[in-house]
Coordinates of C-alpha atoms and ligand atoms in Angstrom, one line a residue:
Chain A
M1 CA 0.3 0.1 -0.1
S2 CA 1.4 3.3 -1.3
S3 CA 1.7 6.0 1.4
D4 CA -0.9 8.6 -0.3
T5 CA -3.7 6.0 0.1
A6 CA -2.8 5.5 4.1
A7 CA -5.8 7.0 5.1
T8 CA -8.0 4.4 3.2
P9 CA -9.9 1.8 5.5
P10 CA -8.6 -1.5 4.9
A11 CA -11.5 -3.6 3.2
S12 CA -12.4 -5.6 6.2
S13 CA -12.8 -3.3 8.4
G14 CA -16.2 -2.6 10.1
G15 CA -19.2 -0.1 10.3
V16 CA -17.9 2.9 12.5
A17 CA -14.5 3.0 10.8
D18 CA -15.9 3.1 7.4
G19 CA -18.4 5.8 7.9
R20 CA -16.1 7.9 9.4
S21 CA -13.8 7.7 6.6
S22 CA -16.3 8.8 4.1
M23 CA -17.1 11.6 5.6
T24 CA -15.3 15.2 5.4
V25 CA -14.3 16.3 8.8
V26 CA -14.8 20.2 9.3
P27 CA -12.5 21.5 12.1
V28 CA -13.5 24.2 14.5
R29 CA -12.6 27.4 13.5
H30 CA -10.9 30.3 15.8
P31 CA -11.7 33.9 14.4
W32 CA -10.4 35.5 17.5
R33 CA -7.4 33.6 17.4
W34 CA -6.9 34.7 13.9
M35 CA -7.5 38.5 14.8
A36 CA -5.0 38.2 17.7
S37 CA -2.1 36.8 15.6
V38 CA -2.4 39.3 13.2
G39 CA -2.5 42.0 15.8
I40 CA 0.7 40.2 17.5
L41 CA 2.4 40.3 14.0
V42 CA 1.4 44.1 13.6
L43 CA 3.1 44.8 17.0
A44 CA 6.0 42.9 15.9
A45 CA 6.5 44.3 12.8
M46 CA 6.4 48.1 14.6
L47 CA 8.9 47.2 17.1
F48 CA 11.4 45.5 14.4
N49 CA 10.9 48.9 12.5
T50 CA 11.8 51.1 15.3
L51 CA 15.0 49.1 16.6
V52 CA 16.5 48.8 13.1
F53 CA 15.3 51.3 10.4
S54 CA 14.0 54.4 12.5
H55 CA 16.3 57.3 12.3
L56 CA 16.4 60.7 14.9
T57 CA 18.3 63.7 14.2
R58 CA 20.4 64.5 17.6
G59 CA 22.7 67.9 17.9
G60 CA 22.2 68.6 14.4
T61 CA 23.3 65.1 13.4
R62 CA 21.1 62.4 11.8
E63 CA 21.5 58.8 13.3
G64 CA 19.7 55.5 14.1
R65 CA 17.5 55.7 16.9
F66 CA 19.0 52.9 18.6
Q67 CA 22.7 53.4 18.0
W68 CA 23.4 49.8 17.6
G69 CA 26.8 51.5 15.9
V70 CA 27.9 52.5 19.4
V71 CA 26.6 49.5 21.2
N72 CA 28.6 47.2 18.7
Q73 CA 31.7 49.4 19.1
Y74 CA 31.6 48.4 23.2
L75 CA 30.0 45.1 23.4
F76 CA 33.3 43.5 23.4
D77 CA 35.3 46.1 24.9
A78 CA 37.8 44.9 27.0
P79 CA 36.8 47.0 30.5
I80 CA 33.1 45.6 29.7
M81 CA 34.7 41.9 29.5
R82 CA 36.0 42.6 32.7
G83 CA 33.0 43.6 34.8
V84 CA 31.4 40.7 32.6
L85 CA 33.7 38.3 34.5
V86 CA 33.5 39.9 37.7
T87 CA 29.2 39.7 37.5
L88 CA 29.9 36.0 36.4
E89 CA 32.3 35.4 39.3
L90 CA 30.1 37.1 42.0
T91 CA 26.7 35.0 40.3
V92 CA 28.9 31.7 40.8
I93 CA 30.2 32.5 44.3
A94 CA 26.7 33.5 45.7
M95 CA 24.7 31.0 44.3
A96 CA 27.3 28.1 45.4
V97 CA 27.3 29.5 49.2
G98 CA 23.9 30.3 49.4
V99 CA 22.8 27.0 48.1
S100 CA 25.3 25.2 50.5
L101 CA 24.1 27.3 53.2
G102 CA 20.9 26.9 52.5
I103 CA 21.0 23.3 52.4
L104 CA 22.5 23.5 56.1
L105 CA 20.0 26.1 57.4
A106 CA 17.1 23.8 55.8
I107 CA 18.3 20.9 57.9
M108 CA 19.2 22.9 61.2
R109 CA 15.9 24.4 60.8
L110 CA 14.2 20.8 60.3
S111 CA 15.9 19.3 63.5
A112 CA 14.3 18.5 66.3
N113 CA 17.0 20.2 68.4
R114 CA 15.3 23.7 69.5
L115 CA 18.8 25.4 69.7
L116 CA 19.6 24.7 65.9
S117 CA 16.0 25.4 64.8
G118 CA 16.1 28.2 66.6
A119 CA 19.4 29.8 65.3
A120 CA 18.4 29.1 61.8
W121 CA 15.1 30.9 62.0
L122 CA 16.8 34.0 63.6
Y123 CA 19.1 33.8 60.7
I124 CA 16.4 33.8 58.2
W125 CA 14.4 36.2 59.9
F126 CA 17.1 38.8 59.8
F127 CA 18.8 38.6 56.4
R128 CA 15.1 38.1 54.6
G129 CA 14.1 41.0 56.7
T130 CA 16.8 43.5 55.8
P131 CA 17.6 45.1 52.0
V132 CA 20.5 43.7 50.2
L133 CA 21.7 47.0 49.4
V134 CA 21.9 47.6 53.1
Q135 CA 23.8 44.3 53.9
L136 CA 26.3 44.7 51.0
T137 CA 27.0 48.6 52.6
F138 CA 27.3 47.1 56.0
W139 CA 29.7 44.6 55.0
Y140 CA 31.8 47.3 53.1
V141 CA 32.2 50.1 55.6
G142 CA 30.0 48.8 58.8
I143 CA 32.3 45.4 59.1
S144 CA 35.6 47.5 59.5
Y145 CA 34.3 50.5 61.7
L146 CA 33.1 47.8 64.1
Y147 CA 35.7 46.0 63.9
P148 CA 38.8 47.2 62.9
H149 CA 41.0 44.0 63.3
L150 CA 39.7 40.6 63.0
T151 CA 41.4 37.7 65.1
L152 CA 41.2 34.1 65.0
G153 CA 41.9 32.3 68.1
V154 CA 40.6 30.6 71.2
P155 CA 37.1 32.2 71.9
F156 CA 37.5 35.0 74.8
G157 CA 41.3 33.5 74.8
T158 CA 44.6 34.1 73.1
A159 CA 44.4 35.2 69.3
L160 CA 46.6 33.4 67.0
W161 CA 45.8 36.0 63.6
T162 CA 45.0 39.2 63.8
F163 CA 44.1 41.0 60.3
N164 CA 43.1 44.2 59.2
S165 CA 39.6 44.5 58.5
T166 CA 40.2 47.1 55.4
T167 CA 42.6 44.9 53.7
L168 CA 40.9 41.5 54.5
I169 CA 37.4 42.8 53.3
T170 CA 37.9 44.4 50.0
A171 CA 34.9 45.7 47.8
F172 CA 34.5 42.4 46.0
V173 CA 34.8 40.1 49.5
A174 CA 31.9 42.5 50.8
G175 CA 29.7 41.9 47.4
A176 CA 30.6 38.3 47.2
L177 CA 29.8 38.2 51.4
G178 CA 26.8 40.1 51.2
L179 CA 24.9 38.3 48.2
S180 CA 26.1 34.8 49.9
L181 CA 24.6 35.3 53.0
N182 CA 21.5 36.6 51.4
E183 CA 21.1 34.1 49.4
G184 CA 21.6 31.5 51.8
A185 CA 18.4 32.5 53.6
Y186 CA 16.0 32.7 50.8
M187 CA 18.2 29.2 49.7
S188 CA 17.2 27.4 53.0
E189 CA 13.5 28.0 52.7
I190 CA 13.3 26.9 49.2
V191 CA 15.5 23.6 50.3
R192 CA 13.2 23.2 53.3
A193 CA 10.1 23.2 51.0
G194 CA 11.5 20.6 48.7
I195 CA 12.5 18.0 51.7
I196 CA 9.2 18.6 53.2
A197 CA 7.5 17.7 49.6
V198 CA 9.1 14.3 49.9
D199 CA 6.7 11.6 51.6
E200 CA 7.4 10.6 55.2
G201 CA 7.1 7.2 54.2
Q202 CA 10.4 7.8 52.0
S203 CA 12.3 8.3 55.2
E204 CA 10.7 5.4 56.9
A205 CA 11.2 2.9 54.0
A206 CA 15.3 3.8 54.3
A207 CA 15.3 3.5 58.2
S208 CA 14.0 0.2 57.9
L209 CA 16.8 -0.7 55.5
G210 CA 18.9 0.5 58.3
M211 CA 20.3 3.8 56.7
S212 CA 21.3 6.1 58.9
R213 CA 19.7 9.9 59.0
S214 CA 22.6 11.2 56.8
Q215 CA 22.4 8.5 54.1
T216 CA 18.7 8.9 54.2
L217 CA 18.7 12.7 53.7
R218 CA 21.7 12.3 50.7
R219 CA 20.7 8.9 49.3
I220 CA 16.7 9.5 49.3
V221 CA 15.3 12.5 50.4
L222 CA 17.4 15.3 48.8
P223 CA 17.4 13.8 45.3
Q224 CA 13.8 13.6 45.7
A225 CA 13.5 17.1 46.8
M226 CA 15.4 18.2 43.7
R227 CA 12.3 18.0 41.9
V228 CA 10.9 20.8 43.7
I229 CA 14.1 22.6 44.8
I230 CA 15.7 22.9 41.0
P231 CA 12.9 25.3 39.5
P232 CA 13.0 28.2 42.2
T233 CA 16.6 27.8 42.2
G234 CA 17.1 28.6 38.6
N235 CA 14.7 31.8 39.2
E236 CA 17.0 32.8 42.0
T237 CA 20.5 32.0 39.9
I238 CA 18.9 34.2 37.2
S239 CA 17.5 36.9 39.9
M240 CA 21.1 36.3 41.4
L241 CA 22.8 37.5 38.2
K242 CA 20.8 40.6 38.1
T243 CA 21.1 41.6 41.6
T244 CA 25.0 41.7 41.4
S245 CA 24.3 44.6 39.7
L246 CA 23.8 46.3 43.2
V247 CA 27.4 46.0 43.9
S248 CA 28.2 48.8 41.7
A249 CA 27.2 50.8 44.8
I250 CA 29.9 49.5 47.0
A251 CA 32.6 50.6 44.4
V252 CA 33.0 47.0 42.6
T253 CA 33.2 47.0 38.9
D254 CA 30.8 44.4 37.5
L255 CA 29.2 45.0 34.5
F256 CA 26.7 47.3 35.0
Q257 CA 29.3 49.4 36.6
A258 CA 32.0 48.9 33.9
T259 CA 29.1 50.2 31.1
Q260 CA 28.5 53.2 33.7
N261 CA 32.3 54.1 33.6
V262 CA 32.1 54.2 30.0
S263 CA 29.0 56.3 29.5
N264 CA 30.2 58.8 32.2
A265 CA 32.9 59.7 30.3
N266 CA 30.9 59.7 26.5
Y267 CA 27.6 60.4 27.5
Q268 CA 26.6 57.7 25.4
V269 CA 24.1 56.5 28.2
V270 CA 21.2 54.2 26.2
P271 CA 23.7 52.6 24.3
L272 CA 25.5 51.3 26.9
L273 CA 22.5 50.5 29.2
L274 CA 21.5 48.2 25.9
V275 CA 25.3 46.4 26.3
A276 CA 24.5 46.0 29.7
S277 CA 20.9 44.2 28.8
L278 CA 22.3 42.5 25.9
W279 CA 24.7 40.7 28.5
Y280 CA 22.4 40.2 30.9
L281 CA 19.8 38.4 28.4
F282 CA 22.5 36.4 27.1
F283 CA 23.5 34.8 30.6
T284 CA 19.7 34.7 31.7
S285 CA 18.9 32.5 28.4
L286 CA 22.1 30.1 29.1
L287 CA 20.6 29.9 32.5
T288 CA 17.3 29.1 31.1
I289 CA 18.2 26.5 29.1
G290 CA 20.5 24.8 31.1
Q291 CA 17.6 24.8 33.9
Y292 CA 15.6 22.9 31.6
Y293 CA 18.1 20.1 31.4
V294 CA 18.5 20.0 34.9
E295 CA 14.9 19.9 35.5
R296 CA 14.7 16.8 33.4
Y297 CA 17.8 15.0 34.6
Y298 CA 15.8 15.3 38.3
A299 CA 12.3 14.5 36.7
R300 CA 13.4 10.7 36.6
G301 CA 11.0 8.5 37.9
A302 CA 8.5 11.2 38.6
S303 CA 6.9 11.0 35.2
R304 CA 6.1 8.2 33.1
Q305 CA 7.8 9.2 30.2
L306 CA 9.7 12.2 29.6
P307 CA 8.7 14.4 26.8
P308 CA 11.4 14.6 24.0
T309 CA 13.8 17.9 24.5
P310 CA 13.5 20.7 21.8
F311 CA 16.8 19.0 20.6
Q312 CA 15.4 15.8 19.9
R313 CA 12.0 17.3 18.2
L314 CA 14.5 19.1 15.7
T315 CA 16.8 15.8 14.5
S316 CA 13.6 13.6 14.9
A317 CA 11.7 16.4 12.3
L318 CA 14.9 16.2 10.1
R319 CA 14.7 12.4 9.8
R320 CA 11.3 12.6 9.1
E321 CA 10.2 10.5 12.1
R322 CA 7.6 11.9 14.4
P323 CA 9.0 12.4 18.0
A324 CA 7.8 9.6 20.4
A325 CA 4.3 10.1 21.9
P326 CA 4.4 10.7 25.5
V327 CA 2.0 8.0 26.3
A328 CA 2.2 4.9 24.0
P329 CA -1.7 4.6 22.1
L330 CA -3.5 1.8 23.9
T331 CA -5.2 0.5 20.5
E332 CA -4.3 1.0 16.9
I333 CA -6.9 3.5 15.2
P334 CA -8.4 1.0 12.8
W335 CA -8.8 3.6 10.2
V336 CA -5.3 4.7 9.8
A337 CA -3.3 1.9 8.2
P338 CA 0.4 1.9 9.1
H339 CA 2.9 3.5 6.6
D340 CA 4.8 0.7 4.6
Chain B
M1 CA 12.6 -14.2 67.5
V2 CA 10.1 -11.6 69.0
E3 CA 9.3 -11.7 72.5
A4 CA 6.7 -8.6 73.8
R5 CA 6.1 -8.6 77.3
G6 CA 3.5 -5.8 78.3
V7 CA 4.3 -3.1 75.9
R8 CA 2.7 0.3 76.0
K9 CA 2.6 3.0 73.5
S10 CA 1.0 6.3 73.8
F11 CA 0.6 9.3 71.4
G12 CA 0.2 12.1 73.7
R13 CA -2.9 11.3 75.7
L14 CA -3.8 8.6 73.8
E15 CA -2.9 5.2 74.6
V16 CA -2.6 3.2 71.6
L17 CA -0.7 -0.1 73.0
K18 CA -2.0 -1.3 76.4
G19 CA 0.0 -3.9 77.5
I20 CA 0.9 -6.4 74.7
D21 CA 2.0 -10.2 74.8
L22 CA 3.0 -12.4 72.3
T23 CA 5.7 -14.6 71.4
V24 CA 6.9 -15.4 67.6
G25 CA 9.4 -18.4 67.2
R26 CA 12.0 -18.8 64.7
G27 CA 10.7 -19.9 61.3
E28 CA 7.1 -18.7 62.4
V29 CA 4.5 -17.0 60.5
L30 CA 2.3 -15.0 63.2
C31 CA -0.9 -13.3 61.3
L32 CA -1.9 -9.9 63.3
I33 CA -5.5 -9.1 62.5
G34 CA -8.1 -6.5 63.9
P35 CA -10.3 -3.3 63.4
S36 CA -9.2 -0.4 62.4
G37 CA -7.1 1.9 64.7
S38 CA -6.6 -1.3 67.2
G39 CA -2.3 -0.6 67.0
K40 CA -1.5 -3.0 64.8
S41 CA 0.6 -1.0 62.6
T42 CA 2.2 0.5 65.7
F43 CA 2.8 -2.6 67.2
L44 CA 4.9 -3.8 63.9
R45 CA 6.6 -0.3 64.2
C46 CA 7.9 -0.6 67.7
I47 CA 9.3 -3.6 66.7
N48 CA 12.1 -2.1 64.1
H49 CA 12.1 0.9 66.7
L50 CA 10.4 3.5 64.1
E51 CA 8.0 4.0 67.5
K52 CA 9.4 4.3 70.9
I53 CA 8.1 2.0 73.3
D54 CA 6.7 3.9 76.4
G55 CA 6.4 0.3 78.9
G56 CA 7.0 -3.4 79.1
T57 CA 9.7 -5.1 76.9
L58 CA 10.3 -5.7 73.4
A59 CA 13.2 -8.3 72.2
V60 CA 14.0 -9.3 68.8
D61 CA 16.3 -12.6 68.5
G62 CA 17.3 -12.1 72.5
E63 CA 18.2 -8.2 72.2
L64 CA 15.9 -5.6 73.4
V65 CA 14.6 -3.2 71.0
G66 CA 16.4 0.2 71.4
Y67 CA 18.2 -0.4 74.4
R68 CA 21.0 -2.4 76.0
Q69 CA 21.0 -4.1 79.1
S70 CA 23.8 -4.3 81.5
G71 CA 23.0 -5.2 85.1
Y72 CA 19.9 -3.1 86.1
R73 CA 20.4 -0.6 83.8
L74 CA 18.9 0.2 80.4
H75 CA 21.2 2.0 77.7
E76 CA 19.6 3.9 75.2
L77 CA 21.1 2.7 72.0
R78 CA 23.2 5.3 69.6
D79 CA 21.7 6.2 66.2
R80 CA 24.4 3.9 65.0
E81 CA 23.4 0.8 66.8
V82 CA 19.6 1.3 66.2
C83 CA 20.3 1.5 62.2
A84 CA 22.1 -1.6 63.1
S85 CA 19.6 -3.9 64.7
R86 CA 17.2 -2.0 61.8
A87 CA 19.0 -3.9 59.1
L88 CA 18.2 -7.2 60.5
I89 CA 14.8 -6.9 60.1
G90 CA 12.8 -6.3 56.6
M91 CA 9.7 -4.0 56.2
V92 CA 6.7 -4.2 53.9
F93 CA 4.5 -1.3 53.5
Q94 CA 0.9 -0.5 52.9
R95 CA 1.9 2.1 50.1
F96 CA 5.2 0.1 49.1
N97 CA 7.5 3.2 49.6
L98 CA 9.6 2.0 47.0
F99 CA 12.3 5.1 46.3
P100 CA 10.8 6.3 43.0
H101 CA 14.0 8.0 41.8
L102 CA 15.9 4.6 41.6
S103 CA 15.3 2.0 39.2
V104 CA 14.1 -1.2 40.2
L105 CA 17.4 -2.9 40.2
D106 CA 18.9 -0.1 42.2
N107 CA 16.0 0.0 44.6
V108 CA 16.9 -3.7 45.7
M109 CA 20.5 -2.8 45.5
A110 CA 20.3 0.4 47.9
G111 CA 20.2 -1.6 51.3
P112 CA 23.3 -3.6 50.9
L113 CA 25.6 -1.3 49.0
W114 CA 24.6 1.6 51.3
V115 CA 24.0 0.0 54.7
K116 CA 26.5 -3.0 54.2
R117 CA 28.6 -1.5 52.0
A118 CA 28.7 -4.5 50.1
P119 CA 30.6 -4.8 46.7
T120 CA 28.7 -4.0 43.8
G121 CA 29.2 -7.1 41.5
P122 CA 27.8 -9.6 43.8
T123 CA 25.2 -7.2 45.0
K124 CA 24.1 -6.8 41.4
T125 CA 23.5 -10.6 40.6
R126 CA 21.7 -11.2 44.1
A127 CA 19.5 -8.3 43.3
A128 CA 18.7 -9.6 39.9
E129 CA 18.2 -13.2 41.6
L130 CA 15.7 -11.6 44.4
L131 CA 13.9 -9.7 41.5
E132 CA 13.5 -13.0 39.4
R133 CA 12.1 -14.8 42.5
V134 CA 9.1 -12.7 43.0
G135 CA 8.6 -12.8 38.9
L136 CA 10.3 -9.3 37.8
A137 CA 13.4 -10.5 36.0
D138 CA 12.4 -8.4 33.2
K139 CA 11.6 -5.2 35.0
L140 CA 15.1 -4.6 36.1
A141 CA 15.5 -1.3 34.5
S142 CA 12.0 0.2 35.0
Y143 CA 11.4 2.9 37.5
P144 CA 8.5 2.2 40.2
N145 CA 6.1 4.3 38.7
Q146 CA 6.2 2.4 35.4
L147 CA 5.2 -0.8 37.3
S148 CA 1.6 -1.6 38.5
G149 CA 0.7 -1.8 42.6
G150 CA 1.0 -5.5 42.4
Q151 CA 4.7 -5.7 40.5
Q152 CA 5.8 -2.5 43.3
Q153 CA 4.8 -4.5 46.4
R154 CA 7.0 -7.3 45.0
V155 CA 9.6 -4.7 44.3
A156 CA 9.4 -4.0 48.0
I157 CA 9.8 -7.4 49.3
A158 CA 12.9 -8.1 47.1
R159 CA 14.3 -4.7 48.5
A160 CA 13.8 -6.1 51.8
L161 CA 14.9 -9.7 51.5
A162 CA 18.2 -8.1 49.7
M163 CA 19.3 -7.2 53.1
D164 CA 19.1 -11.0 54.4
P165 CA 16.6 -9.8 57.5
K166 CA 16.1 -12.8 60.0
L167 CA 12.6 -11.2 60.8
M168 CA 10.1 -9.9 57.7
L169 CA 7.3 -7.6 58.9
F170 CA 4.4 -7.0 56.4
D171 CA 1.9 -4.0 57.3
E172 CA -1.5 -4.6 55.1
P173 CA 0.8 -5.4 52.2
T174 CA -2.1 -6.1 49.7
S175 CA -4.9 -3.5 51.0
A176 CA -3.4 -1.0 48.7
L177 CA -3.7 -3.4 46.1
D178 CA -6.5 -4.3 43.1
P179 CA -7.9 -7.8 44.1
E180 CA -6.4 -9.3 40.8
L181 CA -3.3 -8.3 41.6
V182 CA -3.4 -9.7 45.3
G183 CA -2.7 -13.3 44.5
D184 CA 0.7 -12.5 43.1
V185 CA 1.6 -10.8 46.4
L186 CA 0.5 -13.4 48.4
D187 CA 2.2 -16.1 46.4
V188 CA 5.8 -14.4 47.0
M189 CA 4.7 -14.1 50.7
K190 CA 3.8 -17.7 50.7
D191 CA 7.0 -18.9 49.3
L192 CA 8.8 -17.3 51.8
A193 CA 6.8 -18.5 54.8
A194 CA 7.7 -21.7 53.2
S195 CA 11.3 -21.1 52.5
G196 CA 11.2 -20.6 56.6
M197 CA 11.4 -17.1 57.3
T198 CA 10.2 -15.7 60.4
M199 CA 7.3 -13.2 59.7
I200 CA 4.6 -10.7 61.2
V201 CA 2.0 -10.1 59.0
V202 CA -0.9 -7.6 59.5
T203 CA -3.5 -8.3 57.3
H204 CA -7.2 -8.7 56.4
E205 CA -6.8 -12.0 54.1
M206 CA -8.3 -14.2 56.2
G207 CA -7.9 -17.2 53.4
F208 CA -4.1 -16.1 53.6
A209 CA -3.9 -16.4 57.0
K210 CA -5.7 -19.9 57.6
E211 CA -3.5 -21.3 55.1
V212 CA 0.2 -20.0 56.4
A213 CA -0.3 -18.3 59.9
D214 CA 1.3 -20.6 62.7
T215 CA -0.5 -18.3 65.2
V216 CA -2.9 -15.5 64.7
V217 CA -3.5 -12.8 67.1
F218 CA -7.0 -10.7 67.1
M219 CA -6.0 -7.0 68.6
D220 CA -8.6 -4.5 69.3
N221 CA -8.3 -1.0 71.2
G222 CA -4.8 -1.7 72.3
H223 CA -5.3 -5.3 73.5
V224 CA -4.8 -8.5 72.1
V225 CA -8.2 -10.3 72.5
E226 CA -7.2 -13.7 71.9
S227 CA -4.4 -15.9 70.0
G228 CA -3.9 -19.4 68.8
A229 CA -3.7 -21.4 65.8
P230 CA -6.0 -20.2 63.0
G231 CA -8.1 -23.2 62.9
Q232 CA -9.0 -21.9 66.2
V233 CA -9.4 -18.0 66.5
L234 CA -10.7 -17.7 62.6
V235 CA -13.3 -20.4 62.7
E236 CA -14.4 -20.8 66.6
P237 CA -13.2 -17.7 68.4
A238 CA -13.4 -17.6 72.1
H239 CA -14.4 -14.5 72.3
E240 CA -17.5 -12.4 71.4
R241 CA -15.3 -9.4 70.0
T242 CA -13.3 -11.7 67.5
R243 CA -16.8 -13.3 66.7
S244 CA -18.5 -9.9 65.5
F245 CA -14.9 -8.7 63.5
L246 CA -14.8 -11.8 61.5
A247 CA -18.4 -11.7 60.6
K248 CA -17.9 -8.2 59.4
V249 CA -14.7 -9.0 57.2
L250 CA -15.6 -12.5 56.0
Ligands
ATP1 N1 2.2 9.1 64.8 C1 0.8 9.2 65.5 N2 0.5 10.3 66.1 C2 -0.6 10.5 66.7 N3 -1.8 9.1 66.9 C3 -1.3 8.2 66.1 C4 0.6 8.0 65.3 N4 0.3 7.0 64.6 C5 -0.9 6.5 65.0 N5 -1.5 7.1 65.5 C6 -3.1 6.2 66.2 O1 -3.0 5.5 66.9 C7 -4.1 4.6 66.5 C8 -3.7 3.2 66.3 O2 -2.9 3.0 64.6 P1 -2.3 2.2 64.1 O3 -2.3 3.0 62.7 O4 -1.6 1.3 64.8 O5 -4.1 1.3 63.5 P2 -3.9 0.0 63.0 O6 -4.6 -1.1 63.7 O7 -2.9 -0.2 61.8 O8 -5.4 0.3 62.0 P3 -5.5 0.0 60.7 O9 -5.7 -1.0 60.1 O10 -6.3 1.2 60.2 O11 -3.9 0.5 59.5 C9 -5.2 5.4 65.9 O12 -5.9 6.0 66.6 C10 -4.2 6.6 65.1 O13 -4.8 7.9 65.0
MG2 MG1 -2.4 0.3 60.3

């Protein structure tokens, strides 16, 4: 049987199938969807036009409204790239410390020991209750004001090491510290929600096999909690990438400060804001893609069959195969003959 | 194998176990029956120290559960010692409680690998054998939620057996299952009983109790009302309370 006759029912098939194949199916029409689509296309065309083709006369010279030339000139400029690096470093440090601290605080809060859970509660209360900008400024100027010398040694006893606070806590260290400690408070609530979401029967089953509490947490509870933890953690990471721009207030030359430095010198404020935005957008896009795959990894065992990734869909479309159906069909539909 | 003398347990002001006495010999199968809320699950959970008892004594294989005796003193066991004693007792739950993020094979390997720190190769062979024994040789790579309830419960049994327990506890292993899946699980349990495993089974399957149990214990409201051979307790019970319960479930 050739593929163009694929929809013809086999001669032997019975009543309903025959009836259906010999009639014309009229699909439901959606006029409002059509009108909305046309509206969106018009708006998209206008946006494209103003971004690319529209011009303006500024100070007697006629130039592109968005000055993409200037944007292009600074996008990969060395000082900007150094700023990009600082922003990435701060994001990675703050999230790494924040997640570790968050796990620790979450476990403390869920502990049966009142002192531990109380301490964690107090930490979260304090760091969620004050603005990050205030915390950052505090770490930068407040610490060396309150404690000009930091010492390492026996509590209430002899000091083994003494540091000068201003040399130890540079602007970058203050920024990393402030962002990390603040993030720890938020992450702990996310981790705690994930741990609570895992059925208690899981811990009981693990205990009945003889697993210790820490093994149960590491092997059984946390991997399952990940499914709940990952999506908001992705949000936090994306949010952190942008929140790092606050360190420009404590004299750290991050991406945003780097673009500010340039525009303070050449007055090209908007093009340099575009430079910063393009870089932020680029990294948040990367993070979004990364998050998709991490979520997929932790969905093992939770959804019966994972839907194909966009990449898999693309490759199977190129091979002119249909992507695997999420759920195997229960019965063959009688009036569609297999392609052969 | 299990000795309970006057075991008491309360949750807050609610006394759930009011002095339980029973004995299970090595290789024996004891079926625990009784109405909902009578404390059957709580008693099972006390045996492997998922709950702490408030009074009486409870011993498994001659060792007190949760305590070490020296002279006239009882020392509470450390967490590590509790884990070690739990490792010798297998437990099967009503709702299976398989680890959903691990494949069937990994579920069965989890105990030996992480608790006993057994080598991977032999553990894998043994796990595959156990899964074959419960009729799931073709499901090693599946994840728990790709299995039917009956299959999941059989994996749970294999998972418990992988630790080579000397005692198996079953808490209503078939009551979350569709009727046509119950038989497969009961067959596995019958096999296990025939192989000489000591078992305590909380169940509403009176047919299973009659066929397999050495002793049937009827519990009500935190007390053991009567116990004896299945032919006696299930067929000609001495107590009115047992009679009215059996009339309802049979
Ligand atoms: N963790 C707990 N906290 C408070 N009360 C509890 C707890 N666990 C059980 N109980 C109570 O103890 C009583 C006995 O519960 P248990 O689960 O042992 O009954 P059961 O005989 O197993 O009943 P079923 O046949 O319904 O499973 C019930 O009244 C229950 O509400
Ligand atoms: Mg119960």
